[in-house]
């Protein structure tokens, strides 16, 4: 059935279908959904499409693979008011259903672009945006680094960290002090800590 019920008004190009419970369960990607499924046309966004304000705050992720981690970073980026998230050398489709679910919709609220690391570095440097790489080697504590100017916080995978291209392009290296026996935080946790430090400094 394609005609809407209950007096709802939809845009002219929208088609609405009402399904039986049995058919819906076959179409839905997961079992626990809210009863609504949407098919949308993805609009590809490039670096040049990003509309950045003065002194932007950007998250850059290099080759982070797990959709759950990417989604969680997007949630933190939305919460902290980040201007954009750049996914470099992606290993996961930005429209992976698990990523969308993990982001609880932040993929639609935070401008997100996929590109190569070389393209991202060129873009950031051309706009005078400082590059802060999260790494253990030759680094300063994150709270000792000025994040009030245009800043890109760059993080890699938990297993291998960032590649040399980012370490060499960085304006500063930052780390989160680890006082226990482990030397690694989940990338989404690290992103939240660093984003909120930038937010604290800016307010």
PDB file of C-alpha atoms in Angstrom, residues 62-64 91 134-137 155-164 167 184:
ATOM      1  CA  UNK A  62      43.217   6.875   9.615  1.00  0.00           C
ATOM      2  CA  UNK A  63      42.174   3.377   8.527  1.00  0.00           C
ATOM      3  CA  UNK A  64      39.932   2.757  11.534  1.00  0.00           C
ATOM      4  CA  UNK A  91      38.465   0.231   5.431  1.00  0.00           C
ATOM      5  CA  UNK A 134      47.636  11.136  18.993  1.00  0.00           C
ATOM      6  CA  UNK A 135      50.658   8.912  19.543  1.00  0.00           C
ATOM      7  CA  UNK A 136      52.905   7.642  22.326  1.00  0.00           C
ATOM      8  CA  UNK A 137      56.246   8.634  20.850  1.00  0.00           C
ATOM      9  CA  UNK A 155      44.014   9.127  15.446  1.00  0.00           C
ATOM     10  CA  UNK A 156      44.851   5.738  13.975  1.00  0.00           C
ATOM     11  CA  UNK A 157      44.026   2.152  14.768  1.00  0.00           C
ATOM     12  CA  UNK A 158      44.543   0.756  18.249  1.00  0.00           C
ATOM     13  CA  UNK A 159      46.788  -2.034  16.933  1.00  0.00           C
ATOM     14  CA  UNK A 160      49.230  -0.100  14.739  1.00  0.00           C
ATOM     15  CA  UNK A 161      48.590   3.594  15.435  1.00  0.00           C
ATOM     16  CA  UNK A 162      49.270   6.206  12.784  1.00  0.00           C
ATOM     17  CA  UNK A 163      51.431   5.738   9.714  1.00  0.00           C
ATOM     18  CA  UNK A 164      54.606   7.817   9.267  1.00  0.00           C
ATOM     19  CA  UNK A 167      53.553  11.640  12.185  1.00  0.00           C
ATOM     20  CA  UNK A 184      46.115   1.804  24.835  1.00  0.00           C
TER      21      UNK A 184
END
